[in-house]
Coordinates of C-alpha atoms and ligand atoms in Angstrom, one line a residue:
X1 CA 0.0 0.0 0.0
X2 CA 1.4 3.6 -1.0
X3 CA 2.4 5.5 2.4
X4 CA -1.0 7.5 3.3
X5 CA -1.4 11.3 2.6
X6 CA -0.3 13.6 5.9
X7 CA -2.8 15.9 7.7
X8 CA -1.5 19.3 9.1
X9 CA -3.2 21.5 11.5
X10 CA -1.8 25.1 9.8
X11 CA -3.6 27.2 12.6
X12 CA -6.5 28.0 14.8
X13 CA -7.9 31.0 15.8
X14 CA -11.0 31.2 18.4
X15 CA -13.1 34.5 19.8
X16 CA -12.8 35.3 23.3
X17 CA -15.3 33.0 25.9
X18 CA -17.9 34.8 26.9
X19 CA -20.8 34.1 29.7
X20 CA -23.5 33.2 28.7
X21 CA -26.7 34.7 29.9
X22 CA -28.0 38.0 29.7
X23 CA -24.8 40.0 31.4
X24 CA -22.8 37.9 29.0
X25 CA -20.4 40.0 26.6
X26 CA -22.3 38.2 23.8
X27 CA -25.7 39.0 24.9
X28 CA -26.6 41.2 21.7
X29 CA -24.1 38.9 19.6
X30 CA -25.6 36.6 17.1
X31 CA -24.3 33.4 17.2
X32 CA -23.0 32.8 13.8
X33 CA -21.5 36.1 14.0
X34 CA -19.1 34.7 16.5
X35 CA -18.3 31.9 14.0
X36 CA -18.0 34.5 11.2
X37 CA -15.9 36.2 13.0
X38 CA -13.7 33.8 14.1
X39 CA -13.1 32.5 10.5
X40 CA -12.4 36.0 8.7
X41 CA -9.8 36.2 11.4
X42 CA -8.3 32.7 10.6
X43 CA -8.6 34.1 6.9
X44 CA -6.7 37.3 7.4
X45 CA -4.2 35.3 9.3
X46 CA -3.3 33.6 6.2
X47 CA -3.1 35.6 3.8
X48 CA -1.5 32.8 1.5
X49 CA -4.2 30.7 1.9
X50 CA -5.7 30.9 -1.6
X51 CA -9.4 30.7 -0.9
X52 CA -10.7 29.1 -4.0
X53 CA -8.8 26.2 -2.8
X54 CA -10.7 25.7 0.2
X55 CA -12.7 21.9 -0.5
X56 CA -15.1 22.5 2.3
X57 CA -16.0 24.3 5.6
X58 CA -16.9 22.1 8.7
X59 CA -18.7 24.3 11.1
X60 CA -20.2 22.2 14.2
X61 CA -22.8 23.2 16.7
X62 CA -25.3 21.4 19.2
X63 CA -27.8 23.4 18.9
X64 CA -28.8 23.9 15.2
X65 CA -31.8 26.4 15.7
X66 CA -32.6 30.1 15.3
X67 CA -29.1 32.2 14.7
X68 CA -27.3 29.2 14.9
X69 CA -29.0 26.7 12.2
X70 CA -29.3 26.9 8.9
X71 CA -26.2 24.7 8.0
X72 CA -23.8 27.1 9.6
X73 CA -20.1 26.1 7.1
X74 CA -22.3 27.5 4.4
X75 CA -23.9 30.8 5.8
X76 CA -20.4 31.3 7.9
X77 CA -18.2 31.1 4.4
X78 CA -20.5 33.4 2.6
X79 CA -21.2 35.9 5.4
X80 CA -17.2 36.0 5.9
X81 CA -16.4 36.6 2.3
X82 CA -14.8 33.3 1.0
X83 CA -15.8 32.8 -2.8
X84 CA -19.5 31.1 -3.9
X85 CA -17.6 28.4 -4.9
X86 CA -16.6 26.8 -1.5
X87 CA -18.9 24.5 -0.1
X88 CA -20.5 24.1 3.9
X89 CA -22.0 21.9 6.1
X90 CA -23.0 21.7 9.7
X91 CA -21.7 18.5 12.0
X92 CA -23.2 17.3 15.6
X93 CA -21.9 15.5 18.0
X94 CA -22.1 17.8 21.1
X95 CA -19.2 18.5 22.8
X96 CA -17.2 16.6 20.1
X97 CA -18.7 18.5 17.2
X98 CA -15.4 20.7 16.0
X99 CA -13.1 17.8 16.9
X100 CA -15.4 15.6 15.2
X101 CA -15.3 17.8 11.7
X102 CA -11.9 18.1 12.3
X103 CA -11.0 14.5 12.1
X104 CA -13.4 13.9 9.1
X105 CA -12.4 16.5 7.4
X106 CA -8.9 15.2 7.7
X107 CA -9.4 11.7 6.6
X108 CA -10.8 13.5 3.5
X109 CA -8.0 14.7 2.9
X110 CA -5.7 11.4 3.7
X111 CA -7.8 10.3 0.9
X112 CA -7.3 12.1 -1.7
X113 CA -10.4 13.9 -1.9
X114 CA -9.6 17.1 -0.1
X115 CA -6.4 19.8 -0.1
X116 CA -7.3 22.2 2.2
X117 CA -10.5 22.7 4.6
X118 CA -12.0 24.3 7.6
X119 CA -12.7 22.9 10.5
X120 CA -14.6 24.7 13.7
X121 CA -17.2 25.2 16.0
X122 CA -20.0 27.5 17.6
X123 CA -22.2 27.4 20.6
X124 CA -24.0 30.1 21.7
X125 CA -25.3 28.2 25.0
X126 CA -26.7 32.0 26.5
X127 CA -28.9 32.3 23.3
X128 CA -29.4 28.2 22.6
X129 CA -29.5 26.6 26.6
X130 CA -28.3 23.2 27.1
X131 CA -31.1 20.9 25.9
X132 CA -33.5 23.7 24.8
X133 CA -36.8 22.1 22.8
X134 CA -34.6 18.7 23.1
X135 CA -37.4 15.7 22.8
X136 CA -35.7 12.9 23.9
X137 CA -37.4 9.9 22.5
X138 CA -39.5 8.6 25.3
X139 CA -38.2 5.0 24.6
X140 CA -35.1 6.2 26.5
X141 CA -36.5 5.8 29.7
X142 CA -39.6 3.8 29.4
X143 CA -37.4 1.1 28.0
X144 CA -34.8 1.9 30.6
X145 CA -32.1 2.3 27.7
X146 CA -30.7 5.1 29.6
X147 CA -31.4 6.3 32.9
X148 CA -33.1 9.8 33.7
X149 CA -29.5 10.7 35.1
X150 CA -27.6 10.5 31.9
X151 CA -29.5 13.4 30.6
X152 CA -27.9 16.1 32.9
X153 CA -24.1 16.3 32.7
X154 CA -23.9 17.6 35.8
X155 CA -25.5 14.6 37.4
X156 CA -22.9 12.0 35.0
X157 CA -19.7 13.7 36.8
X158 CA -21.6 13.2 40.2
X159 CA -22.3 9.7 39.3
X160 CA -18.6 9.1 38.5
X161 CA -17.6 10.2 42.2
X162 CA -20.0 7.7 43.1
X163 CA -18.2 5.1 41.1
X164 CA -14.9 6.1 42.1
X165 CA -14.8 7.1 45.7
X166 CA -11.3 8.1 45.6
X167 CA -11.9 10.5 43.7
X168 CA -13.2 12.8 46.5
X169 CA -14.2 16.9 46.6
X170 CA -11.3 17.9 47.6
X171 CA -9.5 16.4 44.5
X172 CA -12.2 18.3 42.4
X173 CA -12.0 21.7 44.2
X174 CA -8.1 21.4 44.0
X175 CA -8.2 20.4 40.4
X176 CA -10.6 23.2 39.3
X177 CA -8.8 25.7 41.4
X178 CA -5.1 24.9 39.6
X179 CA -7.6 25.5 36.4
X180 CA -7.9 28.8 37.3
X181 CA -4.5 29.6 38.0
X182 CA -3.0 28.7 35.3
X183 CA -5.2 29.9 33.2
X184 CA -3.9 33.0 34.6
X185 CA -0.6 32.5 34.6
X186 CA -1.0 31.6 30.7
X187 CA -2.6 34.8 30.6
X188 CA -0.4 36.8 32.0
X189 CA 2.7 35.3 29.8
X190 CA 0.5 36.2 27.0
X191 CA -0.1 32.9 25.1
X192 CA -3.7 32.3 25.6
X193 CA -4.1 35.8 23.8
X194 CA -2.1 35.1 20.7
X195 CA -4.7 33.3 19.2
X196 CA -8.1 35.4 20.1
X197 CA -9.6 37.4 17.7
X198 CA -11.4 40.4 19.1
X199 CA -15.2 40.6 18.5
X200 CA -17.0 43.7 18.6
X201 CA -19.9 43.9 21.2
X202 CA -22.7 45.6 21.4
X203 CA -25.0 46.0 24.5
X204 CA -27.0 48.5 26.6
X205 CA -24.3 50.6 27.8
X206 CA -22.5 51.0 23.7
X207 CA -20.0 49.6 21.6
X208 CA -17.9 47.0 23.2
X209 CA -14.8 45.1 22.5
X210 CA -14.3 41.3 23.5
X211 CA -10.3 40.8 23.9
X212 CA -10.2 38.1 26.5
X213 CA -12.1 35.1 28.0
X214 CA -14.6 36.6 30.5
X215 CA -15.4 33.2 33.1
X216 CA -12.0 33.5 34.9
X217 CA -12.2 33.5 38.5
X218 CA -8.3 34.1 38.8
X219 CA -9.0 34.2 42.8
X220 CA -10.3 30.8 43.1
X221 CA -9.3 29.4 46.6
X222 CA -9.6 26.1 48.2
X223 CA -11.4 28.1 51.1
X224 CA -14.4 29.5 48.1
X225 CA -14.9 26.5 46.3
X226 CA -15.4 24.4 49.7
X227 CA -18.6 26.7 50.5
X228 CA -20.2 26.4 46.8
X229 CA -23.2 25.0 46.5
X230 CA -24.1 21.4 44.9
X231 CA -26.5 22.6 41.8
X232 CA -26.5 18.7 40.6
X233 CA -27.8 16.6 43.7
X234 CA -28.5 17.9 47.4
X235 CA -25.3 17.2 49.5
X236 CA -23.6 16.4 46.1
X237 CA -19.7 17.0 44.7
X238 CA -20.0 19.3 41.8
X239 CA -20.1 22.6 42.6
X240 CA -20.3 25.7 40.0
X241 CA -16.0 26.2 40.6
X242 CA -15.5 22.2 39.3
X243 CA -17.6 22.5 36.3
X244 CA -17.5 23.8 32.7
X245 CA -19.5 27.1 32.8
X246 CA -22.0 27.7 30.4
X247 CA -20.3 29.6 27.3
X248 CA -20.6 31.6 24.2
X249 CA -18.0 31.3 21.8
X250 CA -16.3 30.3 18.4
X251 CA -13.0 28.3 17.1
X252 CA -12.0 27.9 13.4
X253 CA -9.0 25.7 12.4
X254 CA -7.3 25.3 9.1
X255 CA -6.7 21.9 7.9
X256 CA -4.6 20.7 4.9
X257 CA -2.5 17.7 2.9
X258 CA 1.0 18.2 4.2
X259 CA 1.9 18.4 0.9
X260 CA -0.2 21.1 -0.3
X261 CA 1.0 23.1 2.8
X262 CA 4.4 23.1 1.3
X263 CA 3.3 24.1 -1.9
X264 CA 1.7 26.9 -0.4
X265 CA 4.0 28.0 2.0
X266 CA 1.9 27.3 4.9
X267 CA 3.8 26.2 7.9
X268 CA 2.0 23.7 9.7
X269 CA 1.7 23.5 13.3
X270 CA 0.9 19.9 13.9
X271 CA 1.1 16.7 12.2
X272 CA -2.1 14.8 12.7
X273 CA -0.8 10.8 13.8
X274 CA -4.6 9.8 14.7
X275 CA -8.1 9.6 16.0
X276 CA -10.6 7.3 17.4
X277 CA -14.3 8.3 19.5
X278 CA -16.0 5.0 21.7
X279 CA -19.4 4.5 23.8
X280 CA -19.7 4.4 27.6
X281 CA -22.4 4.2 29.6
X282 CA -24.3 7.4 29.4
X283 CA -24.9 7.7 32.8
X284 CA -21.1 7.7 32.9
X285 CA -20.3 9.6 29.9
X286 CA -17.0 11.8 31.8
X287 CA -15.4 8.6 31.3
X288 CA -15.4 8.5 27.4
X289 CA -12.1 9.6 26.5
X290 CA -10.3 7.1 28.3
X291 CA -11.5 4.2 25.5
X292 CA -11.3 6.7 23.1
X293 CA -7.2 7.5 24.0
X294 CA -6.9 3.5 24.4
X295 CA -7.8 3.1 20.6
X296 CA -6.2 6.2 19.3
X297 CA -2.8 5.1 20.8
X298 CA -3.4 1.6 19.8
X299 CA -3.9 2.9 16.2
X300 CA -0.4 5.6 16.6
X301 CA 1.4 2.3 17.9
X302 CA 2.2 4.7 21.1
X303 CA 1.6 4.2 24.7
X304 CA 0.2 7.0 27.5
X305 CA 3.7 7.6 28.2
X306 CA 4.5 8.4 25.0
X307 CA 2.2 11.5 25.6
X308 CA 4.5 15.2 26.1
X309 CA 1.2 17.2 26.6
X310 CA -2.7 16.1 27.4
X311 CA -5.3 18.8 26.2
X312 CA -8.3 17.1 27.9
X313 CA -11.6 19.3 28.1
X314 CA -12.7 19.7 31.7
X315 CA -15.8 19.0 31.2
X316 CA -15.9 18.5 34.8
X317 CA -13.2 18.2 37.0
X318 CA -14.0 14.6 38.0
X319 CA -14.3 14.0 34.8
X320 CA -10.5 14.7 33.9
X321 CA -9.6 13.2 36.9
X322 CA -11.6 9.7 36.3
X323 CA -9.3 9.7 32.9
X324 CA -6.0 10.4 34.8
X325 CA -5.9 8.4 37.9
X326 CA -7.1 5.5 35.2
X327 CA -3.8 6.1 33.4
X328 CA -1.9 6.3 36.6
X329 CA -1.3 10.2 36.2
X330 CA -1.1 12.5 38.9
X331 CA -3.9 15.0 39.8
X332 CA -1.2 18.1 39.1
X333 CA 0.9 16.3 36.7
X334 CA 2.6 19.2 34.7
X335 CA 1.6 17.4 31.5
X336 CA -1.8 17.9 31.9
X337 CA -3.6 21.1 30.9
X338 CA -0.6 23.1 31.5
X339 CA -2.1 26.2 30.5
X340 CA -5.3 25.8 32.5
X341 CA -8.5 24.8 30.6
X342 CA -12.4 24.9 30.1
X343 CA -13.7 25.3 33.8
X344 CA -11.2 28.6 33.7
X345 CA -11.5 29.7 30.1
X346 CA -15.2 28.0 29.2
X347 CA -16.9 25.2 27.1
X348 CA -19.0 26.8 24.0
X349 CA -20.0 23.1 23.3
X350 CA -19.2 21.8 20.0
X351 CA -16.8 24.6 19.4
X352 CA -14.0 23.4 22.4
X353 CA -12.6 20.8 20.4
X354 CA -10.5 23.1 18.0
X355 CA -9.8 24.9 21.0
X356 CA -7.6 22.4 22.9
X357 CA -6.0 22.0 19.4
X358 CA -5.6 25.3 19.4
X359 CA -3.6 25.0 22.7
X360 CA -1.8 22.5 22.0
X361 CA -0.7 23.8 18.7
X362 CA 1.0 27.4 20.5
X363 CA 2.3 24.9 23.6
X364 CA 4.3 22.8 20.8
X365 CA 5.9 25.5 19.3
X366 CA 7.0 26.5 22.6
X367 CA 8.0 22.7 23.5
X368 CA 10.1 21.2 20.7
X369 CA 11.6 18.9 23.7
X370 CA 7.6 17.1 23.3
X371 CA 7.1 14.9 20.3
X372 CA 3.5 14.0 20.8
X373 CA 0.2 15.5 22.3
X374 CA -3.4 14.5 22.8
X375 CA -6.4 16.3 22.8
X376 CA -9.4 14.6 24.1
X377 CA -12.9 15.5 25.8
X378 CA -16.2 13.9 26.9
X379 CA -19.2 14.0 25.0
X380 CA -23.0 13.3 25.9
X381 CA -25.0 10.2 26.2
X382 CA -21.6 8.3 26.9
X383 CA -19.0 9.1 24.4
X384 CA -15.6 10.3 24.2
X385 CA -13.1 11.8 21.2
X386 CA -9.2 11.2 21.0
X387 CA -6.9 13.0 18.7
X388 CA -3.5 12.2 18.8
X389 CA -0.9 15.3 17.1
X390 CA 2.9 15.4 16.8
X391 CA 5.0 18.4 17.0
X392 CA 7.2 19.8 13.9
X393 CA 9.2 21.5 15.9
X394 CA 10.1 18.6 17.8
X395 CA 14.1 18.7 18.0
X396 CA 14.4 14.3 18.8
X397 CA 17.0 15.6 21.5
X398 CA 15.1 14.9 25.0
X399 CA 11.9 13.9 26.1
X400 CA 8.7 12.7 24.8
Ligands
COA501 C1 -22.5 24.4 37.4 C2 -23.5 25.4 36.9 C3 -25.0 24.9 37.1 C4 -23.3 26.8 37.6 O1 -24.2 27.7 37.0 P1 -24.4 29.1 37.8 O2 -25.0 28.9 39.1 O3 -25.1 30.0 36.8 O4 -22.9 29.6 37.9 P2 -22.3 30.9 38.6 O5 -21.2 31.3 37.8 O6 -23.4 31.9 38.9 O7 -21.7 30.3 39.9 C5 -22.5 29.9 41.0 C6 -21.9 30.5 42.3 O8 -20.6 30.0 42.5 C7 -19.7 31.0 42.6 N1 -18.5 30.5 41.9 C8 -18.3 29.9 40.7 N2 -17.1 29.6 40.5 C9 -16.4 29.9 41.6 C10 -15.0 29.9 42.0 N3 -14.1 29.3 41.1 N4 -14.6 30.3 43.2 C11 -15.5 30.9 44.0 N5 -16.9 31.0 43.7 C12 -17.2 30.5 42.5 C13 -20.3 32.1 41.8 O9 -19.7 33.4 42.3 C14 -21.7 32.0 42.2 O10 -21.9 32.6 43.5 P3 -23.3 33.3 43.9 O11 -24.3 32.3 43.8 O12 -23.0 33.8 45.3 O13 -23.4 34.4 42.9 C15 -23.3 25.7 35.3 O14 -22.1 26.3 35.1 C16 -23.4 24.4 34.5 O15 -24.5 23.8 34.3 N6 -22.2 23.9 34.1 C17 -22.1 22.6 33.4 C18 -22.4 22.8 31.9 C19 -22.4 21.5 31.2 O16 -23.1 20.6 31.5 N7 -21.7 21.5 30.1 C20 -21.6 20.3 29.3 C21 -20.5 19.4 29.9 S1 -20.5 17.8 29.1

């Protein structure tokens, strides 16, 4: 068999994280405008991008309704300017949607098919709430396919503290707290902002402009989170400071054959090595990304050790840490989410999958001692997403 076509990530771009709600930054922001936005600044980022070679745009989102429907890679390419001629579509797979359009979209082009696409995400969860006008089929729980439990995500990441016992409070609370710091500390280095594009705002009080992610809670203390309330159960775990808040917000990623990113002078920023999604139990569905790493590995030919950085979505943080202690990481290991992640910066959805590329992308450029990295996340109804990248800077001098 002829060796198979390489995938590069070229570059990501996302809009700041807003709150969602009515005090949110994107309040008066429609939500494709976010995704518009996001993708005209990926565009002007790239200015040797030829557009007419762009073979498709992947935009994903949960909630397709309203603002936010209307088969969103379509309306997004032709609201931001890229010629008639380039195609759109729409993906779901909740919280896997842009990870999930990004590994398609990629084994399009490993094929043949495709040179060059786009690959992103939207969620507007202030204008489109979690599960708004969702109509579960009633089979679900009359046939007891899935319990009642595995319909609220909050009430999953309390069930897995159930299941694993170890994994107590205090090992969420400490967990989401380092989330917050680091986040912080990424901030004030500067390399969370290298890749935001700002996003005009408009709202009661004027004009706006959106230049950072809005949910930090840099002053998060063991102290504050032990005094939250349990919004999930009565006398519950999760608490508001070890969850993924609710989010507005866009990512955009450019995708192409690594060949046709040297023809075009585009440098790429990772090499895609593989992917793989699996089933859990729903009621359980924090623990998906830990089949979905086993087979992405087992397809690489790599091991968890093999692994420089893990960009996992913190869904919840008993949900990162039900994948860690199962690979016999450490709670603070530095490999994990060094730069923080989505219960500091936020979780638009299906958009958060291009954004842990996105992190991991600027963190390998910084890290040529790290050969590979992982990006992996949870997804609803029992589900996870795994996509293993390797660095080109990597030097081969020292470690992994
Ligand atoms: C957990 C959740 C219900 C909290 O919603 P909320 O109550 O609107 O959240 P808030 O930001 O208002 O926080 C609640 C309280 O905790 C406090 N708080 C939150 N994070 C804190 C922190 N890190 N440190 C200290 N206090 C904190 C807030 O100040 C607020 O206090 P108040 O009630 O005195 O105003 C919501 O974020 C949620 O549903 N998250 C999960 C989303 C989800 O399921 N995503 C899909 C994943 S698969």
């Amino acid at each position: 068999m002829a060796a198979m076509r390489k995938v590069v990530f070229v570059d990501g771009v996302r809009t700041p994280f807003g709150r969602a709600g009515d005090k949110g930054m994107y309040a008066g922001t429609r939500a494709d405008d976010l995704a518009v936005k996001a993708l005209q600044g990926l565009i002007a980022r790239n200015p040797n991008l030829p557009l007419d070679r762009i073979d498709d745009v992947g935009i994903a989102a949960t909630t397709q309704q309203g603002d936010q429907g209307l088969t969103l890679g379509r309306t997004a390419a032709i609201l931001a300017g890229l010629p008639q001629t380039v195609p759109g579509f729409a993906l779901d797979r909740m919280c896997a949607g842009a990870m999930t359009v990004t590994s398609f979209l990629s084994a399009a082009i490993i094929a043949g098919q495709y040179d060059i696409a786009v690959a992103g995400g939207v969620e507007h969860m202030g204008r489109h709430p979690l599960g708004l006008d969702a109509d579960p089929n009633p089979r679900f729980i009359a046939e007891k396919l899935v319990s009642p439990d595995a319909l609220n995500m909050g009430v999953t990441a309390e069930r897995l503290h159930d299941r694993f016992p170890q994994l107590t409070k205090e090992r969420a609370d400490r967990f989401g707290m380092l989330s917050q710091h680091k986040v912080q500390a990424a901030y004030d280095r500067g390399d969370i902002q290298a890749d935001l594009i700002p996003v005009a705002t408009r709202s009661a009080a004027g004009w706006g402009l959106a230049t950072e992610d809005e949910g930090r809670r840099p002053e998060t203390s063991m102290e504050g989170l032990a005094g939250l309330k349990t919004p999930f159960r009565p006398h519950g775990r999760v608490t508001a400071g070890t969850s993924s808040p609710l989010t507005d917000g866009a990512t955009m990623s450019l995708l192409a054959g690594a060949d046709t990113a040297k023809e075009l002078g585009l440098a790429p920023k990772m090499r895609l090595v593989s992917f793989a999604y699996a089933g859990v139990q729903p009621e359980v569905m924090g623990l998906g990304p830990v089949p979905s790493t086993e087979k992405a590995l087992k397809k690489a030919g790599l091991t968890i050790s093999d692994i420089g950085i893990f960009e996992l979505n913190e869904a919840f943080a008993v949900q990162v840490l039900s994948f860690t202690d199962h690979f016999g990481i450490a709670d603070d290991d530095p490999r994990v989410n060094p730069w923080g992640g989505a219960i500091a910066l936020g979780h638009p959805l299906a958009a958060s999958g291009t954004r842990l590329m996105i992190q991991l992308a600027r963190q390998f450029e910084q890290r040529p001692d790290v050969r590979f990295g992982l990006t992996a996340m949870c997804v609803g109804l029992g589900q996870g997403g795994s996509m293993i990248w390797e660095n080109p800077h990597y030097n081969g001098k020292k470690g992994k």
